[in-house]
Amino acid sequence: MPEPVHPDFDVDDVLRQLTLDEKVALISGSDAWHTAAVPRLSIPRIRLTDGPNGVRGTRFFNGIPAACLPCGTALAATWDPDLVQRGGVLQAHEAIAKGASVILGPTTNMQRSPLGGRGFESFSEDPVLAGEMSAATIRGIQSTGVAATVKHFVCNDQEHERQSVNAVVSERALREIYLLPFQIAQRDSRPDAYMTAYNKVNGTHASQNEELIDGILRKEWGFDGLVMSDWFGLYSTSEAIRAGLDLEMPGPTYIRGTLVKQALGSGRLLEFELDLRVKQVLKLVKKLLPLGIPEGAEEGTVNTPETALELRSVASAGIVLLKNTNSVLPFDKNKSTAVIGPNADFAAYCGGGWASLKAYYAITPLQGVRSKVPDAEYTLGAAGWKKLPLLSRLTKACNGLPGLDMQVFLDPPSVTDREVIDSLYIDTSDIFLADYKHPRITSNLFYLELSGTFTPQETQVYEFSLSVSGSGKLFVDSACVVDNETVQTPGDSFFGSGTVEETGRITLHKGRAYHIELRFGTLPTRTFEVSGANPLGAGGLRAGATPVLDPRTEIEKAVSLARRVDQVILCAGLNGDWESEGYDRSTMALPPGTEELIAAVVAANANTAVVVQSGTPVSMPWLYAVPAVVQAWYGGNETGNAIADVLFGETNPSGKLPLSFPLCEEDTPAFLNFTSERGRTIYGEGVYIGYRFYEKCKRDVAFPFGHGLSYTSFKLDTLALRDAGEYLVLTLYVANTGIVDGAEVVQVYITQHNPSIPRPIKELKGFKKVHVAAGQTVEVTIQILKKYATSFWDEHRHAWVQERGRFTARVGNTSASTPLAADFEVSETTWWNGL
Ligand code: BGC
């Protein structure tokens, strides 16, 4: 092993010593999660890891568990940058435990539509809230010495055709809505790295977009760190290097390497242009050396009581009490309680895709409630799943644990006496082999056999399922129940490289031990081609199983339980199969059957609180009938505890919506322009996204941006505004007029009087969360940079303009109610660029 490089090494000096091959190696990853090393000069490779809601480490397959924070929208719903910053610190400690010095997060894209598959990962429909939450996360991560990577720069706001779609967006909307959160993050937290988006922006892919990377990011905002591509999101060699894209990820390279040398040879690229990129990689390595993380560090965990406490406080602070007629909530622990619904006995702790991770543990709402009300009764009520629940929760492996035994072969099942090259126990039947490694495996073609025992508790018909990126069959006592080998239908599983979920049914008898077997061939055995899908190694499989349910009987059981108890907690919502990277949602509706369940249960017991878990809004046609509704997002490991804390009043809810909850998708600003049409998506709503649209068009929403109730009441009073040159300083008093302690979010919106071009009615420009004890009053001061509060983007001058004239600061606790107002003036029209 070479001596570690001196932490103070001179970057330019090292750059001078590098051979061309070494330079070329440094600007591409060496594998999925590492940069390249230069052993000769003791430059180590550094490890990168996802982000944004936890640190997965380097292994999807049989990975090391991690702390899962609430999803982006849940974090933003806290409106508490200090708390979110602590979440960043927690993530960084997890990264260090996993030997990683770069976190791939936060996600700073915007929610143009509630249907966006990754909306849950992003923070908000408002650029100021999204920017401040991004900055807080980055400050937290980087306070430990770990690097944050703000992503995806820019306009990766939908999943449909995300690598080829051209986001056609006006210069003004790009600046005021989509770039602004990155600009604020840059201004307030100086991220060490940026990740470019997959898509094109106005005709040029973000990863080779000189105007965005070299122009806006580096020259205009003064960013002097590393820009990396999204995974497989680099589409050119010379153009991207010249545009300022430093690091191709993942490795090994597919578009640099020898192509860079060829470009140099042909003069399409000059060596100094290459050097600029190499230098940024070296600078980042140097910056991260003080962390002292050894190369190839073992991956560990930080599963401590402190981690759990921190996760619980972040999760409960983001829960939003949407409705609470007649103070139905909080519920009483001493009353008889029913917990009903598809999300009750299931921990929807994070969304799907690369943001997902194996949590140390995940508390279900039912567990959370039972920790307070041990004899709370439960029934399912309706199946809320998109894909069948995992088979592995029903089967037992040889060691007696829930899960399956997995054997690996180089030969297909047709080869008799084929050799088992690896045997292992796995606790999940959702298996993604992208990073499975074995010394005998030298290609992506190999075979698995997974087996376990299932002993049903009732005699009934069971449904089994199998979706694969590869090919496979599922057998119950040697009868083939699901065949996803001979006939395959392309679907959206495994990031678009897999099939639809195939299902099959069989009657199983109570008490009998059935042998369940899955035979799987890896990705090269797939019988169809998918053009453009990213290389995903050996593919994977997902097997589900559940008793076949009669929807009417389930609802009847729920109704009869609801009638027997004093209070009902109905847990509805989505999960990581409905909301995931890779595809967008097709509707805002809850899963089939849930709306009927809610209607029936509320009719049976009016003392019902509906808890919705989703990362983005769902439609609530049942809202008028339900007295209490709680938006609980995906809350990470402590999901169920945080929900129960709020339901029983141990936490007074203080979350506020970071995005509007429209009545239906047809009402949303991007409704006509969301998916890619022949390769382009027109951002036709311009700057009018979210509440900017609903307010301008006077369109009713189910719940407005910034809305959220409490178990106490607050009064905002006596606003004073001081124009202190660069800053506007607002002061006011917040009184807690109720009998429990609580927290309120003061929101400041700005309106320009008679602007020279149409502007939104008002825009959020500042906010502060304040904790106020019952009966107390606190003085709140909010300071806002005046130029950010007043300016819009002038497309003639390609600059922000702060126009001379009058403005009003409107202050309240939701966008729908801003009772306090104060005017101020801008005395001279000025234009500005930069931060
Ligand atoms: C995602 C990124 C992620 C990367 C690595 C991509 O598919 O878009 O957000 O960081 O994969 O997992």
PDB file of C-alpha atoms in Angstrom, residues 315-501:
ATOM      1  CA  ALA A 315     -40.474  12.800  11.491  1.00  0.00           C
ATOM      2  CA  SER A 316     -43.091  14.121  13.885  1.00  0.00           C
ATOM      3  CA  ALA A 317     -42.185  17.768  13.216  1.00  0.00           C
ATOM      4  CA  GLY A 318     -43.093  17.329   9.542  1.00  0.00           C
ATOM      5  CA  ILE A 319     -46.506  15.749  10.057  1.00  0.00           C
ATOM      6  CA  VAL A 320     -49.263  18.097   8.954  1.00  0.00           C
ATOM      7  CA  LEU A 321     -52.641  18.203  10.660  1.00  0.00           C
ATOM      8  CA  LEU A 322     -54.786  19.059   7.662  1.00  0.00           C
ATOM      9  CA  LYS A 323     -58.220  19.012   9.243  1.00  0.00           C
ATOM     10  CA  ASN A 324     -59.492  18.647  12.800  1.00  0.00           C
ATOM     11  CA  THR A 325     -63.189  19.468  13.056  1.00  0.00           C
ATOM     12  CA  ASN A 326     -64.397  19.856  16.630  1.00  0.00           C
ATOM     13  CA  SER A 327     -60.931  18.923  17.886  1.00  0.00           C
ATOM     14  CA  VAL A 328     -61.512  15.235  17.216  1.00  0.00           C
ATOM     15  CA  LEU A 329     -57.757  14.846  17.647  1.00  0.00           C
ATOM     16  CA  PRO A 330     -55.798  14.215  19.733  1.00  0.00           C
ATOM     17  CA  PHE A 331     -57.242  10.833  20.534  1.00  0.00           C
ATOM     18  CA  ASP A 332     -57.418   9.462  24.058  1.00  0.00           C
ATOM     19  CA  LYS A 333     -55.119   6.533  24.880  1.00  0.00           C
ATOM     20  CA  ASN A 334     -57.678   5.181  27.322  1.00  0.00           C
ATOM     21  CA  LYS A 335     -60.419   4.769  24.767  1.00  0.00           C
ATOM     22  CA  SER A 336     -60.988   1.696  22.640  1.00  0.00           C
ATOM     23  CA  THR A 337     -59.160   2.154  19.371  1.00  0.00           C
ATOM     24  CA  ALA A 338     -59.218   0.542  15.941  1.00  0.00           C
ATOM     25  CA  VAL A 339     -56.401   0.818  13.432  1.00  0.00           C
ATOM     26  CA  ILE A 340     -57.621   0.128   9.908  1.00  0.00           C
ATOM     27  CA  GLY A 341     -56.212   0.424   6.419  1.00  0.00           C
ATOM     28  CA  PRO A 342     -53.591  -0.697   3.957  1.00  0.00           C
ATOM     29  CA  ASN A 343     -50.858   1.506   5.445  1.00  0.00           C
ATOM     30  CA  ALA A 344     -51.477   0.439   9.061  1.00  0.00           C
ATOM     31  CA  ASP A 345     -49.592  -2.837   9.333  1.00  0.00           C
ATOM     32  CA  PHE A 346     -47.039  -1.774   6.742  1.00  0.00           C
ATOM     33  CA  ALA A 347     -44.226   0.705   7.160  1.00  0.00           C
ATOM     34  CA  ALA A 348     -44.304   3.081   4.182  1.00  0.00           C
ATOM     35  CA  TYR A 349     -41.063   4.632   5.336  1.00  0.00           C
ATOM     36  CA  CYS A 350     -39.597   5.864   2.046  1.00  0.00           C
ATOM     37  CA  GLY A 351     -40.352   6.281  -1.627  1.00  0.00           C
ATOM     38  CA  GLY A 352     -38.963   4.036  -4.348  1.00  0.00           C
ATOM     39  CA  GLY A 353     -35.914   4.057  -6.600  1.00  0.00           C
ATOM     40  CA  TRP A 354     -32.340   4.907  -5.738  1.00  0.00           C
ATOM     41  CA  ALA A 355     -33.537   6.962  -2.769  1.00  0.00           C
ATOM     42  CA  SER A 356     -34.770   3.765  -1.139  1.00  0.00           C
ATOM     43  CA  LEU A 357     -32.676   1.917   1.368  1.00  0.00           C
ATOM     44  CA  LYS A 358     -32.844  -0.896   3.834  1.00  0.00           C
ATOM     45  CA  ALA A 359     -33.704   0.780   7.133  1.00  0.00           C
ATOM     46  CA  TYR A 360     -32.296  -0.435  10.482  1.00  0.00           C
ATOM     47  CA  TYR A 361     -35.927  -0.978  11.341  1.00  0.00           C
ATOM     48  CA  ALA A 362     -39.172   0.692  10.350  1.00  0.00           C
ATOM     49  CA  ILE A 363     -42.042   1.204  12.752  1.00  0.00           C
ATOM     50  CA  THR A 364     -45.488   0.641  11.262  1.00  0.00           C
ATOM     51  CA  PRO A 365     -48.351   2.940  12.292  1.00  0.00           C
ATOM     52  CA  LEU A 366     -49.958  -0.095  13.958  1.00  0.00           C
ATOM     53  CA  GLN A 367     -46.833  -0.688  16.059  1.00  0.00           C
ATOM     54  CA  GLY A 368     -46.652   2.999  16.885  1.00  0.00           C
ATOM     55  CA  VAL A 369     -50.276   3.064  18.038  1.00  0.00           C
ATOM     56  CA  ARG A 370     -49.982  -0.197  19.973  1.00  0.00           C
ATOM     57  CA  SER A 371     -46.988   1.138  21.860  1.00  0.00           C
ATOM     58  CA  LYS A 372     -49.455   3.596  23.362  1.00  0.00           C
ATOM     59  CA  VAL A 373     -52.708   1.604  23.191  1.00  0.00           C
ATOM     60  CA  PRO A 374     -51.611  -2.036  23.486  1.00  0.00           C
ATOM     61  CA  ASP A 375     -55.017  -3.536  22.800  1.00  0.00           C
ATOM     62  CA  ALA A 376     -55.791  -1.449  19.722  1.00  0.00           C
ATOM     63  CA  GLU A 377     -57.523  -3.745  17.225  1.00  0.00           C
ATOM     64  CA  TYR A 378     -56.548  -3.998  13.581  1.00  0.00           C
ATOM     65  CA  THR A 379     -58.035  -4.985  10.255  1.00  0.00           C
ATOM     66  CA  LEU A 380     -56.760  -4.380   6.718  1.00  0.00           C
ATOM     67  CA  GLY A 381     -59.929  -2.908   5.193  1.00  0.00           C
ATOM     68  CA  ALA A 382     -58.565  -2.662   1.659  1.00  0.00           C
ATOM     69  CA  ALA A 383     -55.504  -3.724  -0.254  1.00  0.00           C
ATOM     70  CA  GLY A 384     -53.545  -0.544  -1.014  1.00  0.00           C
ATOM     71  CA  TRP A 385     -50.670  -2.152  -2.802  1.00  0.00           C
ATOM     72  CA  LYS A 386     -49.619  -1.639  -6.370  1.00  0.00           C
ATOM     73  CA  LYS A 387     -47.466  -4.754  -6.328  1.00  0.00           C
ATOM     74  CA  LEU A 388     -48.303  -7.668  -4.067  1.00  0.00           C
ATOM     75  CA  PRO A 389     -46.688  -7.519  -0.606  1.00  0.00           C
ATOM     76  CA  LEU A 390     -43.352  -9.295  -0.500  1.00  0.00           C
ATOM     77  CA  LEU A 391     -43.320 -13.078  -0.423  1.00  0.00           C
ATOM     78  CA  SER A 392     -40.400 -13.026   2.014  1.00  0.00           C
ATOM     79  CA  ARG A 393     -42.619 -11.856   4.873  1.00  0.00           C
ATOM     80  CA  LEU A 394     -44.483 -15.185   4.676  1.00  0.00           C
ATOM     81  CA  THR A 395     -41.659 -17.658   4.035  1.00  0.00           C
ATOM     82  CA  LYS A 396     -39.066 -19.078   6.377  1.00  0.00           C
ATOM     83  CA  ALA A 397     -35.519 -19.874   5.368  1.00  0.00           C
ATOM     84  CA  CYS A 398     -33.562 -22.902   6.647  1.00  0.00           C
ATOM     85  CA  ASN A 399     -32.306 -20.909   9.612  1.00  0.00           C
ATOM     86  CA  GLY A 400     -35.911 -20.393  10.735  1.00  0.00           C
ATOM     87  CA  LEU A 401     -35.858 -16.666   9.995  1.00  0.00           C
ATOM     88  CA  PRO A 402     -38.341 -14.933   7.703  1.00  0.00           C
ATOM     89  CA  GLY A 403     -36.902 -14.845   4.205  1.00  0.00           C
ATOM     90  CA  LEU A 404     -35.370 -17.192   1.689  1.00  0.00           C
ATOM     91  CA  ASP A 405     -32.258 -19.253   1.008  1.00  0.00           C
ATOM     92  CA  MET A 406     -30.495 -18.182  -2.124  1.00  0.00           C
ATOM     93  CA  GLN A 407     -28.212 -20.329  -4.239  1.00  0.00           C
ATOM     94  CA  VAL A 408     -26.183 -19.031  -7.140  1.00  0.00           C
ATOM     95  CA  PHE A 409     -25.226 -21.045 -10.238  1.00  0.00           C
ATOM     96  CA  LEU A 410     -23.275 -20.344 -13.382  1.00  0.00           C
ATOM     97  CA  ASP A 411     -25.420 -22.829 -15.339  1.00  0.00           C
ATOM     98  CA  PRO A 412     -29.136 -22.814 -16.127  1.00  0.00           C
ATOM     99  CA  PRO A 413     -31.550 -25.272 -14.434  1.00  0.00           C
ATOM    100  CA  SER A 414     -31.403 -27.514 -17.551  1.00  0.00           C
ATOM    101  CA  VAL A 415     -27.862 -28.535 -16.590  1.00  0.00           C
ATOM    102  CA  THR A 416     -28.091 -31.505 -14.248  1.00  0.00           C
ATOM    103  CA  ASP A 417     -25.858 -31.448 -11.161  1.00  0.00           C
ATOM    104  CA  ARG A 418     -25.019 -27.798 -11.757  1.00  0.00           C
ATOM    105  CA  GLU A 419     -22.596 -26.438  -9.225  1.00  0.00           C
ATOM    106  CA  VAL A 420     -23.736 -24.094  -6.452  1.00  0.00           C
ATOM    107  CA  ILE A 421     -21.154 -21.317  -6.340  1.00  0.00           C
ATOM    108  CA  ASP A 422     -22.684 -19.251  -3.548  1.00  0.00           C
ATOM    109  CA  SER A 423     -25.320 -19.868  -0.849  1.00  0.00           C
ATOM    110  CA  LEU A 424     -26.724 -17.207   1.370  1.00  0.00           C
ATOM    111  CA  TYR A 425     -29.708 -16.270   3.496  1.00  0.00           C
ATOM    112  CA  ILE A 426     -31.642 -13.193   2.351  1.00  0.00           C
ATOM    113  CA  ASP A 427     -34.416 -11.461   4.227  1.00  0.00           C
ATOM    114  CA  THR A 428     -36.217 -10.025   1.228  1.00  0.00           C
ATOM    115  CA  SER A 429     -37.765 -11.256  -1.982  1.00  0.00           C
ATOM    116  CA  ASP A 430     -37.045  -7.901  -3.630  1.00  0.00           C
ATOM    117  CA  ILE A 431     -33.610  -8.513  -5.057  1.00  0.00           C
ATOM    118  CA  PHE A 432     -31.672  -6.072  -7.186  1.00  0.00           C
ATOM    119  CA  LEU A 433     -28.421  -7.640  -8.328  1.00  0.00           C
ATOM    120  CA  ALA A 434     -26.845  -4.522  -9.826  1.00  0.00           C
ATOM    121  CA  ASP A 435     -23.962  -4.780  -7.379  1.00  0.00           C
ATOM    122  CA  TYR A 436     -23.898  -8.461  -6.415  1.00  0.00           C
ATOM    123  CA  LYS A 437     -20.343  -9.732  -6.710  1.00  0.00           C
ATOM    124  CA  HIS A 438     -18.727 -13.155  -6.539  1.00  0.00           C
ATOM    125  CA  PRO A 439     -15.190 -14.118  -7.574  1.00  0.00           C
ATOM    126  CA  ARG A 440     -16.485 -16.808  -9.953  1.00  0.00           C
ATOM    127  CA  ILE A 441     -18.934 -14.467 -11.665  1.00  0.00           C
ATOM    128  CA  THR A 442     -17.339 -12.713 -14.582  1.00  0.00           C
ATOM    129  CA  SER A 443     -20.381 -11.704 -16.622  1.00  0.00           C
ATOM    130  CA  ASN A 444     -23.934 -10.572 -15.973  1.00  0.00           C
ATOM    131  CA  LEU A 445     -25.251 -14.009 -16.898  1.00  0.00           C
ATOM    132  CA  PHE A 446     -25.875 -16.365 -13.987  1.00  0.00           C
ATOM    133  CA  TYR A 447     -28.775 -18.078 -12.257  1.00  0.00           C
ATOM    134  CA  LEU A 448     -30.455 -18.082  -8.860  1.00  0.00           C
ATOM    135  CA  GLU A 449     -32.621 -20.490  -6.964  1.00  0.00           C
ATOM    136  CA  LEU A 450     -34.473 -19.107  -3.970  1.00  0.00           C
ATOM    137  CA  SER A 451     -36.411 -21.292  -1.607  1.00  0.00           C
ATOM    138  CA  GLY A 452     -38.328 -21.149   1.627  1.00  0.00           C
ATOM    139  CA  THR A 453     -41.182 -22.757   3.494  1.00  0.00           C
ATOM    140  CA  PHE A 454     -44.637 -21.312   3.834  1.00  0.00           C
ATOM    141  CA  THR A 455     -47.193 -22.660   6.301  1.00  0.00           C
ATOM    142  CA  PRO A 456     -50.571 -20.925   5.831  1.00  0.00           C
ATOM    143  CA  GLN A 457     -52.677 -20.144   8.871  1.00  0.00           C
ATOM    144  CA  GLU A 458     -55.912 -20.454   6.907  1.00  0.00           C
ATOM    145  CA  THR A 459     -57.019 -22.556   3.996  1.00  0.00           C
ATOM    146  CA  GLN A 460     -57.562 -20.101   1.179  1.00  0.00           C
ATOM    147  CA  VAL A 461     -56.585 -19.064  -2.322  1.00  0.00           C
ATOM    148  CA  TYR A 462     -53.231 -17.324  -2.481  1.00  0.00           C
ATOM    149  CA  GLU A 463     -51.936 -15.057  -5.185  1.00  0.00           C
ATOM    150  CA  PHE A 464     -48.222 -15.087  -5.986  1.00  0.00           C
ATOM    151  CA  SER A 465     -46.367 -12.656  -8.219  1.00  0.00           C
ATOM    152  CA  LEU A 466     -43.084 -12.210  -9.974  1.00  0.00           C
ATOM    153  CA  SER A 467     -41.602  -9.244 -11.785  1.00  0.00           C
ATOM    154  CA  VAL A 468     -38.135  -9.671 -13.198  1.00  0.00           C
ATOM    155  CA  SER A 469     -35.323  -7.982 -14.955  1.00  0.00           C
ATOM    156  CA  GLY A 470     -34.214 -11.329 -16.364  1.00  0.00           C
ATOM    157  CA  SER A 471     -36.563 -14.323 -16.419  1.00  0.00           C
ATOM    158  CA  GLY A 472     -38.073 -16.505 -13.757  1.00  0.00           C
ATOM    159  CA  LYS A 473     -40.684 -18.931 -12.516  1.00  0.00           C
ATOM    160  CA  LEU A 474     -42.277 -19.418  -9.127  1.00  0.00           C
ATOM    161  CA  PHE A 475     -43.163 -22.895  -7.892  1.00  0.00           C
ATOM    162  CA  VAL A 476     -45.263 -24.022  -4.955  1.00  0.00           C
ATOM    163  CA  ASP A 477     -44.459 -27.672  -4.138  1.00  0.00           C
ATOM    164  CA  SER A 478     -43.123 -28.056  -7.676  1.00  0.00           C
ATOM    165  CA  ALA A 479     -46.275 -26.668  -9.351  1.00  0.00           C
ATOM    166  CA  CYS A 480     -45.423 -23.629 -11.465  1.00  0.00           C
ATOM    167  CA  VAL A 481     -47.730 -20.858 -10.249  1.00  0.00           C
ATOM    168  CA  VAL A 482     -46.111 -17.872 -11.977  1.00  0.00           C
ATOM    169  CA  ASP A 483     -44.304 -18.066 -15.284  1.00  0.00           C
ATOM    170  CA  ASN A 484     -42.353 -14.930 -16.131  1.00  0.00           C
ATOM    171  CA  GLU A 485     -40.027 -16.733 -18.473  1.00  0.00           C
ATOM    172  CA  THR A 486     -41.893 -18.092 -21.472  1.00  0.00           C
ATOM    173  CA  VAL A 487     -44.122 -15.057 -21.917  1.00  0.00           C
ATOM    174  CA  GLN A 488     -42.743 -11.734 -20.809  1.00  0.00           C
ATOM    175  CA  THR A 489     -44.298  -8.284 -20.949  1.00  0.00           C
ATOM    176  CA  PRO A 490     -42.063  -5.226 -20.611  1.00  0.00           C
ATOM    177  CA  GLY A 491     -42.970  -3.085 -17.620  1.00  0.00           C
ATOM    178  CA  ASP A 492     -41.579  -0.372 -15.398  1.00  0.00           C
ATOM    179  CA  SER A 493     -39.905  -2.558 -12.761  1.00  0.00           C
ATOM    180  CA  PHE A 494     -36.172  -2.275 -12.174  1.00  0.00           C
ATOM    181  CA  PHE A 495     -35.913   1.242 -13.574  1.00  0.00           C
ATOM    182  CA  GLY A 496     -37.637   0.242 -16.783  1.00  0.00           C
ATOM    183  CA  SER A 497     -35.451  -2.776 -17.495  1.00  0.00           C
ATOM    184  CA  GLY A 498     -37.930  -5.301 -16.108  1.00  0.00           C
ATOM    185  CA  THR A 499     -41.335  -6.810 -16.744  1.00  0.00           C
ATOM    186  CA  VAL A 500     -44.812  -6.134 -15.490  1.00  0.00           C
ATOM    187  CA  GLU A 501     -45.829  -8.092 -12.407  1.00  0.00           C
TER     188      GLU A 501
END
